[in-house]
Backbone as JSON, one array per atom type, in Angstrom:
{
  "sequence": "XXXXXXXXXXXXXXXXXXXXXXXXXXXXXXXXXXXXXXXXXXXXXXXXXXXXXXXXXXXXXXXXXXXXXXXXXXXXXXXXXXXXXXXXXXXXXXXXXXXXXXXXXXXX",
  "N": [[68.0, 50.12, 225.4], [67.18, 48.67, 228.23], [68.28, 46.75, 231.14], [66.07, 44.71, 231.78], [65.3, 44.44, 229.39], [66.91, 43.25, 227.69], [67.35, 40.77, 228.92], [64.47, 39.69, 229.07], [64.72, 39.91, 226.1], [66.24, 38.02, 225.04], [64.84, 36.0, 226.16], [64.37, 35.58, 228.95], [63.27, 35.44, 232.4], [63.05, 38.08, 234.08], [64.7, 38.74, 236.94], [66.28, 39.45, 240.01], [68.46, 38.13, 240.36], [69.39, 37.84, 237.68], [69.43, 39.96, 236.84], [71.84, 40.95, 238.09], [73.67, 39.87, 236.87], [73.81, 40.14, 234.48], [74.62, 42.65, 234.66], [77.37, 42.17, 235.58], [78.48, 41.12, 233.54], [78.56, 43.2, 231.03], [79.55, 45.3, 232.85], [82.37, 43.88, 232.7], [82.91, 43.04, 230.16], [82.68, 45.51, 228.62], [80.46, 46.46, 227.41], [78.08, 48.89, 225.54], [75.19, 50.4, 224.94], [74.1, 50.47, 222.16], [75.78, 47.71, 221.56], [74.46, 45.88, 223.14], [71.98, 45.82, 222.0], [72.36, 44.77, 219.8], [73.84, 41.96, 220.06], [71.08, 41.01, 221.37], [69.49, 41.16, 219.01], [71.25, 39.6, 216.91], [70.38, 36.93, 218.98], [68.21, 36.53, 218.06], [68.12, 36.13, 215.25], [69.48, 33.64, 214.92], [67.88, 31.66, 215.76], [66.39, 30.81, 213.4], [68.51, 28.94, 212.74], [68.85, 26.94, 214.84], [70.19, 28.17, 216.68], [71.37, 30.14, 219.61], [71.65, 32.89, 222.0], [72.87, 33.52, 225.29], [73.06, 33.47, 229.1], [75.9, 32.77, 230.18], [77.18, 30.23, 232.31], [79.56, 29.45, 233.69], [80.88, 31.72, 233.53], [81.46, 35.48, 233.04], [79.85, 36.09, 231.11], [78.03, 36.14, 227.46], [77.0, 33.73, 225.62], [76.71, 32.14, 223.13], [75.26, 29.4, 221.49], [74.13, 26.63, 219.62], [72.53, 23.74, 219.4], [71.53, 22.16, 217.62], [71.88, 19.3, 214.73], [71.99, 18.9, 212.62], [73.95, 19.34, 209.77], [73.62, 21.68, 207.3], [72.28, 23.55, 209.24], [74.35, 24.11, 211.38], [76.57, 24.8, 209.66], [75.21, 27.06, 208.54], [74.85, 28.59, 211.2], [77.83, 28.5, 212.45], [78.51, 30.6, 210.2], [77.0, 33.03, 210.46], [77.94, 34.22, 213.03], [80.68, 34.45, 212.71], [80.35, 36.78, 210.57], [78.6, 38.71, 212.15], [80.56, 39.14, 214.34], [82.7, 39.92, 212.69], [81.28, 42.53, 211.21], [80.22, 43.9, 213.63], [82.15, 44.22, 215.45], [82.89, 42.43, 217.45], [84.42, 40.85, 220.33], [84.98, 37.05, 219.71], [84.84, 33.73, 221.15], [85.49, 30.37, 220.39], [84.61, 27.61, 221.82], [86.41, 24.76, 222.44], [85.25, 21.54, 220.67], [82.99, 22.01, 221.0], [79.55, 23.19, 220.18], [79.31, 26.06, 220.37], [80.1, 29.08, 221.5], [81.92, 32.29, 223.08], [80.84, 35.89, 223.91], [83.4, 37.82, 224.28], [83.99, 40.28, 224.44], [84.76, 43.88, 222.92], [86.73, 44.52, 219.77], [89.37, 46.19, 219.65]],
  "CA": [[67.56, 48.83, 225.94], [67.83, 48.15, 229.61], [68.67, 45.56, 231.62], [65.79, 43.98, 231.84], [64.7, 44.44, 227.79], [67.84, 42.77, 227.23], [66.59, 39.43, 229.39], [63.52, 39.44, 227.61], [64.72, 39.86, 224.54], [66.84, 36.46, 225.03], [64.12, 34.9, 226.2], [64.47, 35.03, 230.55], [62.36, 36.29, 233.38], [63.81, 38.99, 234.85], [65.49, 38.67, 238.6], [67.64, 40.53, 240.59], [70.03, 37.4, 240.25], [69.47, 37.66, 236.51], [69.7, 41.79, 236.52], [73.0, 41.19, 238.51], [74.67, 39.28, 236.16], [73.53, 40.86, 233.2], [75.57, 43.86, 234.59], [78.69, 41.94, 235.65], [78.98, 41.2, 232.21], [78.3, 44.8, 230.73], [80.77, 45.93, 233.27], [83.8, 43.18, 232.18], [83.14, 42.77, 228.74], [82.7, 47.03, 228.51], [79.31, 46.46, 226.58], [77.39, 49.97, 225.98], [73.48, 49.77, 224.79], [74.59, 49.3, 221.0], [76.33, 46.72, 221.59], [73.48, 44.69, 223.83], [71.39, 45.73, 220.89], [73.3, 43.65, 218.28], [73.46, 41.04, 221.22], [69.77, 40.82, 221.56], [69.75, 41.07, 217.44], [71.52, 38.13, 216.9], [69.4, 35.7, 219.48], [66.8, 36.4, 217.36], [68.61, 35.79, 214.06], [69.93, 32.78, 215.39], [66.71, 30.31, 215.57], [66.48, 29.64, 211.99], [69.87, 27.58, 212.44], [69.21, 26.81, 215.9], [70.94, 28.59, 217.87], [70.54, 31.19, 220.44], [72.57, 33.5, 223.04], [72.11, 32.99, 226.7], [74.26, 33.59, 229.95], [76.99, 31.62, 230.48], [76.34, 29.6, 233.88], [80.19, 29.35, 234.54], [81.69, 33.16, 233.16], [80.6, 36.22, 232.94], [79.83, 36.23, 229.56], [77.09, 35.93, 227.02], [77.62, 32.78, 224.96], [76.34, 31.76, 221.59], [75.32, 28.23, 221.34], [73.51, 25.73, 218.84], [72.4, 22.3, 219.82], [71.11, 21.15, 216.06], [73.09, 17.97, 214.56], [71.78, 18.93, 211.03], [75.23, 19.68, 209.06], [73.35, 22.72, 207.06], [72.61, 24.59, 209.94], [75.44, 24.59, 211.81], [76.88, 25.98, 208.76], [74.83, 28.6, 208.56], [75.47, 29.03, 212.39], [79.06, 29.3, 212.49], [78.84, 31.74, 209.11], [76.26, 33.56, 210.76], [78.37, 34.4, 214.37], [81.75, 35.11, 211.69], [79.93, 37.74, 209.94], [77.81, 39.4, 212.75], [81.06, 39.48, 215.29], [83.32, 40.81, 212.34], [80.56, 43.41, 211.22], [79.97, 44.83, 214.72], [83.4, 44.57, 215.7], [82.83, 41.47, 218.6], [85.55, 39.45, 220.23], [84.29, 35.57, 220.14], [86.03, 32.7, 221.1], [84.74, 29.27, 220.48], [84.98, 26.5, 222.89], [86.81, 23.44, 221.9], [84.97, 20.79, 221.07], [81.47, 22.33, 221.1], [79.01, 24.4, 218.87], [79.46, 27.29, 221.49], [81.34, 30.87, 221.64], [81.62, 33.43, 224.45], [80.93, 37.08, 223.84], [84.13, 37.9, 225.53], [84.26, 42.06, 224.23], [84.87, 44.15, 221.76], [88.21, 44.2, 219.17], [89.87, 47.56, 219.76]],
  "C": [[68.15, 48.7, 227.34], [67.84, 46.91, 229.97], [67.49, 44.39, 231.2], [64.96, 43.44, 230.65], [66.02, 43.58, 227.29], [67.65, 40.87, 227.96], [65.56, 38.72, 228.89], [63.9, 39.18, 226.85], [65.61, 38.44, 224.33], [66.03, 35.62, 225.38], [63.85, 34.32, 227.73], [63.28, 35.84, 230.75], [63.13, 36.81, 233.85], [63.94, 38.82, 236.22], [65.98, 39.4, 238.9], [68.45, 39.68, 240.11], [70.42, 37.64, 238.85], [69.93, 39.31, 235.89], [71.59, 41.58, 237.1], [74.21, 40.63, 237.65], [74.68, 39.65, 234.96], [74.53, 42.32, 233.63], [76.9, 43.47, 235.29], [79.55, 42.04, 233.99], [79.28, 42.08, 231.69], [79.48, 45.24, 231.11], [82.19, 45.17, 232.99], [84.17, 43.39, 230.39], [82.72, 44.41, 227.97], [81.52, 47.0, 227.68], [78.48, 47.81, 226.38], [76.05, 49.06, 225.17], [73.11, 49.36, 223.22], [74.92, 47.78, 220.92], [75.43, 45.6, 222.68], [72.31, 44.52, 222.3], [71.71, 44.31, 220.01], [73.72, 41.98, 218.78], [71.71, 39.9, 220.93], [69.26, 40.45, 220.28], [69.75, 39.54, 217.15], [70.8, 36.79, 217.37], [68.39, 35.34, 218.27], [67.01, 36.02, 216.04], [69.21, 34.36, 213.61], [68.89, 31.6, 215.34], [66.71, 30.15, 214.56], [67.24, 29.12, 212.07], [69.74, 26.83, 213.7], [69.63, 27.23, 216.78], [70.39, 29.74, 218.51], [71.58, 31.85, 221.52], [72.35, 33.26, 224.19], [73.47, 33.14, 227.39], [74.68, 32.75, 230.22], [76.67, 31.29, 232.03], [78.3, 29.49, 234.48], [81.35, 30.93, 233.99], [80.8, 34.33, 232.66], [80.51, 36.72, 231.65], [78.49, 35.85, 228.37], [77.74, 34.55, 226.3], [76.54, 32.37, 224.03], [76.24, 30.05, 221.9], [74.37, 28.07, 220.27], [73.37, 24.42, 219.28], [71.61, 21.44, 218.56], [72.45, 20.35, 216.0], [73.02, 18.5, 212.78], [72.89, 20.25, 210.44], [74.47, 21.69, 208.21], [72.72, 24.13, 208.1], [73.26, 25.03, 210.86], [76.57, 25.19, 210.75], [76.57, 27.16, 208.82], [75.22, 29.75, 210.16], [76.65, 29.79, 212.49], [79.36, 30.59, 211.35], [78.54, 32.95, 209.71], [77.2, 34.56, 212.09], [79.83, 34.9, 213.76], [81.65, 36.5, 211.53], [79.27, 38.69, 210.76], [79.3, 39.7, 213.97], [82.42, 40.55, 214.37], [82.7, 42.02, 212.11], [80.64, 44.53, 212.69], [81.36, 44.59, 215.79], [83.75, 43.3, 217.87], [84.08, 40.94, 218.63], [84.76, 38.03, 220.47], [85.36, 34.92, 220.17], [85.15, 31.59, 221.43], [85.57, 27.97, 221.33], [85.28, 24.91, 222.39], [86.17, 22.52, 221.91], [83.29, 21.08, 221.21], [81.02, 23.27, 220.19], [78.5, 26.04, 219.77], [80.76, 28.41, 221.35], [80.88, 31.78, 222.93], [81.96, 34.5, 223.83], [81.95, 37.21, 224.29], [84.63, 39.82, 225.49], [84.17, 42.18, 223.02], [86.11, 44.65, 221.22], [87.91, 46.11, 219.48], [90.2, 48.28, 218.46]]
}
């Protein structure tokens, strides 16, 4: 999956600005093409609860969000982002205070 199958597949139009930041990330958060895979995966696994992946607007980072209120699928959400970051070996870290996480790598 390249860059710009990985934009798509979240759901953008492809840019340069949008290609350029798609490979800041890659290059911080050491991402190879597995690991956008399982990325790209997830978005898509993610709408039945709401939620969805998308670039962070202030780090270079992918970030997980949900914006439902309905208690059963932010359940399933947060279970969902548990199980898919221990499985494929993700670091997440959720943002205080919100139904949001940042890709931020992967556990060593």
């Amino acid at each position: 999956m390249n860059i710009e199958s990985v934009l798509i597949g979240l759901g953008y139009n492809a840019n340069e600005a949008l290609d350029a930041q798609v490979e800041k990330v890659v290059e911080e958060c050491e991402f190879g093409q597995p690991d956008l895979d399982h990325i790209v995966n997830l978005h898509h696994k993610l709408h039945g609860c709401g939620g969805f992946v998308a670039l962070s607007n202030s780090e270079n980072v992918f970030k997980i969000k949900n914006e439902t209120l309905n208690p059963t699928f932010l359940k399933e959400f947060n279970l969902t982002i548990h199980d898919w970051a221990e499985k494929y070996n993700f670091k997440v870290k959720k943002l205080e205070g919100k139904e949001t996480y940042y890709i931020t790598g992967k556990n060593d």
